[in-house]
Amino acid sequence: MDIEQKQAELIDHFVNQASVQKGSALGSVIVEATSHPSLFAFSEILAVSTVAELEGTENSVYLEVLQLFAHGTWSDYKSNSVSLPQLVPDQVLKLKQLTVLTLAETKKVLPYDQLMLELDVTNVRELEDFLINECMYVGIVRGKLDQLRRCFEVQFAAGRDLRPGQLGSMIQTLSKWLGTSDNLLISIQEKIKWADMMSELDKKHQKEVEDRVEDVKKSLSLKT
């Protein structure tokens, strides 16, 4: 079973679980979802009405945890750890994996120093073991470890949940790209048209030269 199909099945499972729970009972569902070793997308669970209803209640902390795993990083958790529950080891691992995905969204070459700082890793060996065993082996990233340059070259990274407002930005970027593509296509079509016209002119010129050559041959023949 590939990672996309596994994700889809897990999302359906936890969406169904969250749909039949309310209030504090959602806490165990959210902890289980954010601890699961094969689940890396949470927006569908966030969209469940019973989960959204946690906002502003005494159980809103569970919603905040789920939002953290959907859009946040390990650094975000450390900055807000006072107001959030203590994470279990599987949640810590998951959030660090998601942090790598966030970093890979904007950079394809990740310096070891930056990764060690973001992941609270103390040495290169520990970092490389984490990238190999917990990221590449799991299938969420592919890349090359460059010990000489002390960096991780990202070749592929799974996408994270879209942050609020990110969809509009993506649509705007795609619209600009489509506009650029349309202009490029028009330019190519104009160049093809120009090339066809030049080809026709060249054929016409060649025909005129050949006709003149024939005229000269006839003229010489008559003189002879």
CSV table of C-alpha atoms in Angstrom, one decimal:
chain,number,residue,atom,x,y,z
A,1,MET,CA,0.0,0.0,0.0
A,2,ASP,CA,1.5,3.4,-1.0
A,3,ILE,CA,1.8,6.3,1.4
A,4,GLU,CA,-1.1,8.3,-0.2
A,5,GLN,CA,-3.6,5.5,0.1
A,6,LYS,CA,-2.5,4.8,3.7
A,7,GLN,CA,-3.0,8.5,4.5
A,8,ALA,CA,-6.4,8.6,3.0
A,9,GLU,CA,-7.6,5.5,5.0
A,10,LEU,CA,-6.2,7.0,8.2
A,11,ILE,CA,-7.8,10.4,7.6
A,12,ASP,CA,-11.2,8.7,7.1
A,13,HIS,CA,-10.7,6.7,10.2
A,14,PHE,CA,-9.9,9.7,12.4
A,15,VAL,CA,-12.6,11.9,10.8
A,16,ASN,CA,-15.1,9.2,11.7
A,17,GLN,CA,-13.8,8.9,15.2
A,18,ALA,CA,-13.8,12.7,15.8
A,19,SER,CA,-17.4,12.9,14.4
A,20,VAL,CA,-18.9,10.8,17.1
A,21,GLN,CA,-17.0,12.4,20.0
A,22,LYS,CA,-17.4,15.8,21.8
A,23,GLY,CA,-15.6,17.9,24.3
A,24,SER,CA,-12.9,16.3,26.3
A,25,ALA,CA,-13.5,12.9,24.7
A,26,LEU,CA,-11.9,14.4,21.5
A,27,GLY,CA,-8.6,14.7,23.4
A,28,SER,CA,-7.7,11.0,23.1
A,29,VAL,CA,-8.7,11.0,19.4
A,30,ILE,CA,-6.4,14.0,18.7
A,31,VAL,CA,-3.5,12.5,20.7
A,32,GLU,CA,-3.9,9.2,18.8
A,33,ALA,CA,-4.0,11.0,15.4
A,34,THR,CA,-1.0,13.3,16.1
A,35,SER,CA,0.9,10.3,17.4
A,36,HIS,CA,0.2,7.9,14.5
A,37,PRO,CA,3.5,7.1,12.6
A,38,SER,CA,1.8,7.1,9.2
A,39,LEU,CA,-0.4,10.2,9.4
A,40,PHE,CA,1.0,13.6,8.3
A,41,ALA,CA,-2.2,15.6,7.3
A,42,PHE,CA,-4.8,16.9,9.7
A,43,SER,CA,-6.9,19.5,7.9
A,44,GLU,CA,-9.8,17.1,7.3
A,45,ILE,CA,-9.9,16.4,11.0
A,46,LEU,CA,-9.8,20.1,11.8
A,47,ALA,CA,-12.8,20.6,9.5
A,48,VAL,CA,-15.0,18.2,11.6
A,49,SER,CA,-17.7,20.2,13.2
A,50,THR,CA,-17.2,18.7,16.7
A,51,VAL,CA,-13.5,19.6,16.5
A,52,ALA,CA,-14.2,23.2,15.3
A,53,GLU,CA,-16.7,23.6,18.2
A,54,LEU,CA,-13.9,23.2,20.7
A,55,GLU,CA,-12.8,26.8,20.0
A,56,GLY,CA,-13.5,29.1,23.0
A,57,THR,CA,-14.4,26.2,25.3
A,58,GLU,CA,-12.5,24.7,28.3
A,59,ASN,CA,-11.2,22.0,25.9
A,60,SER,CA,-9.9,24.4,23.2
A,61,VAL,CA,-6.4,23.2,24.0
A,62,TYR,CA,-7.0,20.1,22.0
A,63,LEU,CA,-7.9,22.2,19.0
A,64,GLU,CA,-4.7,24.2,19.5
A,65,VAL,CA,-2.7,20.9,19.5
A,66,LEU,CA,-4.3,19.8,16.3
A,67,GLN,CA,-3.7,23.2,14.7
A,68,LEU,CA,0.0,22.9,15.8
A,69,PHE,CA,0.4,19.6,14.0
A,70,ALA,CA,-1.4,20.9,10.9
A,71,HIS,CA,0.6,24.0,10.5
A,72,GLY,CA,3.2,24.4,13.1
A,73,THR,CA,6.8,23.3,13.9
A,74,TRP,CA,8.8,22.1,16.9
A,75,SER,CA,10.0,25.7,17.5
A,76,ASP,CA,6.3,26.8,17.6
A,77,TYR,CA,5.6,24.2,20.3
A,78,LYS,CA,8.6,25.3,22.4
A,79,SER,CA,7.5,28.9,22.1
A,80,ASN,CA,4.0,28.0,23.4
A,81,SER,CA,4.7,25.0,25.6
A,82,VAL,CA,3.4,26.7,28.7
A,83,SER,CA,-0.1,26.9,27.3
A,84,LEU,CA,-0.1,23.5,25.6
A,85,PRO,CA,-0.1,19.9,27.0
A,86,GLN,CA,3.1,18.1,27.3
A,87,LEU,CA,3.6,16.0,24.2
A,88,VAL,CA,4.2,12.2,24.3
A,89,PRO,CA,7.4,10.9,22.6
A,90,ASP,CA,5.5,9.9,19.4
A,91,GLN,CA,4.1,13.4,19.1
A,92,VAL,CA,7.5,14.9,19.6
A,93,LEU,CA,8.9,12.7,16.8
A,94,LYS,CA,5.9,13.5,14.5
A,95,LEU,CA,6.3,17.3,15.1
A,96,LYS,CA,10.0,17.2,14.3
A,97,GLN,CA,9.2,15.2,11.1
A,98,LEU,CA,6.7,17.9,10.1
A,99,THR,CA,9.3,20.6,10.9
A,100,VAL,CA,11.6,19.1,8.2
A,101,LEU,CA,8.7,19.2,5.7
A,102,THR,CA,8.1,22.8,6.5
A,103,LEU,CA,11.8,23.7,6.0
A,104,ALA,CA,11.8,21.8,2.7
A,105,GLU,CA,8.9,23.9,1.4
A,106,THR,CA,11.1,26.9,0.9
A,107,LYS,CA,14.6,25.5,0.6
A,108,LYS,CA,16.0,22.5,-1.4
A,109,VAL,CA,19.4,22.7,0.4
A,110,LEU,CA,19.0,22.6,4.2
A,111,PRO,CA,22.2,23.3,6.2
A,112,TYR,CA,22.9,20.9,9.1
A,113,ASP,CA,23.3,23.8,11.5
A,114,GLN,CA,19.8,25.0,10.8
A,115,LEU,CA,18.3,21.5,11.1
A,116,MET,CA,20.1,20.8,14.3
A,117,LEU,CA,18.8,24.1,15.8
A,118,GLU,CA,15.2,23.6,14.6
A,119,LEU,CA,15.1,19.9,15.7
A,120,ASP,CA,17.0,20.3,19.0
A,121,VAL,CA,19.7,17.8,17.8
A,122,THR,CA,23.1,18.1,19.3
A,123,ASN,CA,25.4,16.4,16.8
A,124,VAL,CA,25.6,15.5,13.1
A,125,ARG,CA,25.4,11.7,13.6
A,126,GLU,CA,22.1,12.1,15.5
A,127,LEU,CA,20.8,14.4,12.8
A,128,GLU,CA,21.7,12.1,9.9
A,129,ASP,CA,20.2,9.1,11.7
A,130,PHE,CA,17.0,11.1,12.2
A,131,LEU,CA,16.9,12.1,8.5
A,132,ILE,CA,17.5,8.6,7.3
A,133,ASN,CA,15.4,6.5,9.7
A,134,GLU,CA,12.6,8.9,10.5
A,135,CYS,CA,12.2,10.9,7.3
A,136,MET,CA,13.7,9.2,4.2
A,137,TYR,CA,12.9,5.6,5.3
A,138,VAL,CA,9.3,6.6,6.2
A,139,GLY,CA,8.9,8.1,2.7
A,140,ILE,CA,8.1,11.7,3.5
A,141,VAL,CA,11.3,13.1,2.0
A,142,ARG,CA,14.0,12.0,-0.4
A,143,GLY,CA,17.4,13.5,-0.7
A,144,LYS,CA,21.1,13.3,-0.3
A,145,LEU,CA,23.2,13.8,2.8
A,146,ASP,CA,26.3,15.9,2.0
A,147,GLN,CA,28.7,15.5,4.9
A,148,LEU,CA,31.4,17.6,3.2
A,149,ARG,CA,29.1,20.6,2.8
A,150,ARG,CA,27.2,19.8,6.0
A,151,CYS,CA,23.8,20.0,4.3
A,152,PHE,CA,20.8,17.9,3.3
A,153,GLU,CA,19.8,18.3,-0.4
A,154,VAL,CA,16.1,17.8,-0.8
A,155,GLN,CA,14.9,16.0,-3.9
A,156,PHE,CA,11.3,15.4,-2.8
A,157,ALA,CA,9.2,16.4,0.3
A,158,ALA,CA,5.6,15.6,1.0
A,159,GLY,CA,3.3,18.6,1.3
A,160,ARG,CA,1.8,19.7,4.5
A,161,ASP,CA,-1.7,21.0,5.2
A,162,LEU,CA,-2.4,24.4,3.7
A,163,ARG,CA,-2.2,27.2,6.2
A,164,PRO,CA,-5.1,29.8,6.5
A,165,GLY,CA,-4.7,32.2,3.6
A,166,GLN,CA,-2.1,30.0,1.8
A,167,LEU,CA,-4.7,28.8,-0.8
A,168,GLY,CA,-5.3,32.3,-2.0
A,169,SER,CA,-1.6,32.9,-2.3
A,170,MET,CA,-1.2,29.7,-4.3
A,171,ILE,CA,-4.0,30.6,-6.6
A,172,GLN,CA,-2.5,34.0,-7.2
A,173,THR,CA,0.9,32.4,-8.0
A,174,LEU,CA,-0.7,29.9,-10.4
A,175,SER,CA,-2.6,32.7,-12.1
A,176,LYS,CA,0.6,34.6,-12.7
A,177,TRP,CA,2.3,31.4,-14.0
A,178,LEU,CA,-0.7,30.8,-16.4
A,179,GLY,CA,-0.4,34.4,-17.5
A,180,THR,CA,3.3,34.0,-18.2
A,181,SER,CA,2.6,30.7,-20.0
A,182,ASP,CA,0.0,32.4,-22.2
A,183,ASN,CA,2.4,35.2,-23.1
A,184,LEU,CA,5.1,32.7,-23.8
A,185,LEU,CA,2.7,30.7,-26.0
A,186,ILE,CA,1.7,33.8,-28.0
A,187,SER,CA,5.4,34.7,-28.5
A,188,ILE,CA,6.2,31.1,-29.7
A,189,GLN,CA,3.2,31.2,-32.1
A,190,GLU,CA,4.3,34.6,-33.5
A,191,LYS,CA,7.8,33.2,-34.0
A,192,ILE,CA,6.4,30.2,-35.8
A,193,LYS,CA,4.3,32.4,-38.0
A,194,TRP,CA,7.4,34.6,-38.8
A,195,ALA,CA,9.4,31.5,-39.6
A,196,ASP,CA,6.7,30.2,-41.9
A,197,MET,CA,6.5,33.6,-43.7
A,198,MET,CA,10.3,33.6,-44.1
A,199,SER,CA,10.2,30.1,-45.4
A,200,GLU,CA,7.6,31.1,-48.0
A,201,LEU,CA,9.7,34.1,-49.0
A,202,ASP,CA,12.8,31.9,-49.3
A,203,LYS,CA,10.9,29.5,-51.5
A,204,LYS,CA,9.6,32.3,-53.7
A,205,HIS,CA,13.1,33.8,-54.0
A,206,GLN,CA,14.6,30.4,-54.9
A,207,LYS,CA,11.9,30.0,-57.6
A,208,GLU,CA,12.8,33.4,-59.0
A,209,VAL,CA,16.5,32.5,-59.1
A,210,GLU,CA,15.7,29.1,-60.8
A,211,ASP,CA,13.5,30.9,-63.4
A,212,ARG,CA,16.2,33.4,-64.2
A,213,VAL,CA,18.7,30.6,-64.6
A,214,GLU,CA,16.4,28.9,-67.0
A,215,ASP,CA,15.9,32.2,-68.9
A,216,VAL,CA,19.6,32.6,-69.2
A,217,LYS,CA,20.1,29.0,-70.4
A,218,LYS,CA,17.4,29.6,-73.1
A,219,SER,CA,18.9,32.8,-74.1
A,220,LEU,CA,22.4,31.2,-74.5
A,221,SER,CA,20.9,28.3,-76.4
A,222,LEU,CA,19.2,30.6,-78.9
A,223,LYS,CA,22.4,32.6,-79.4
A,224,THR,CA,24.3,29.3,-80.0
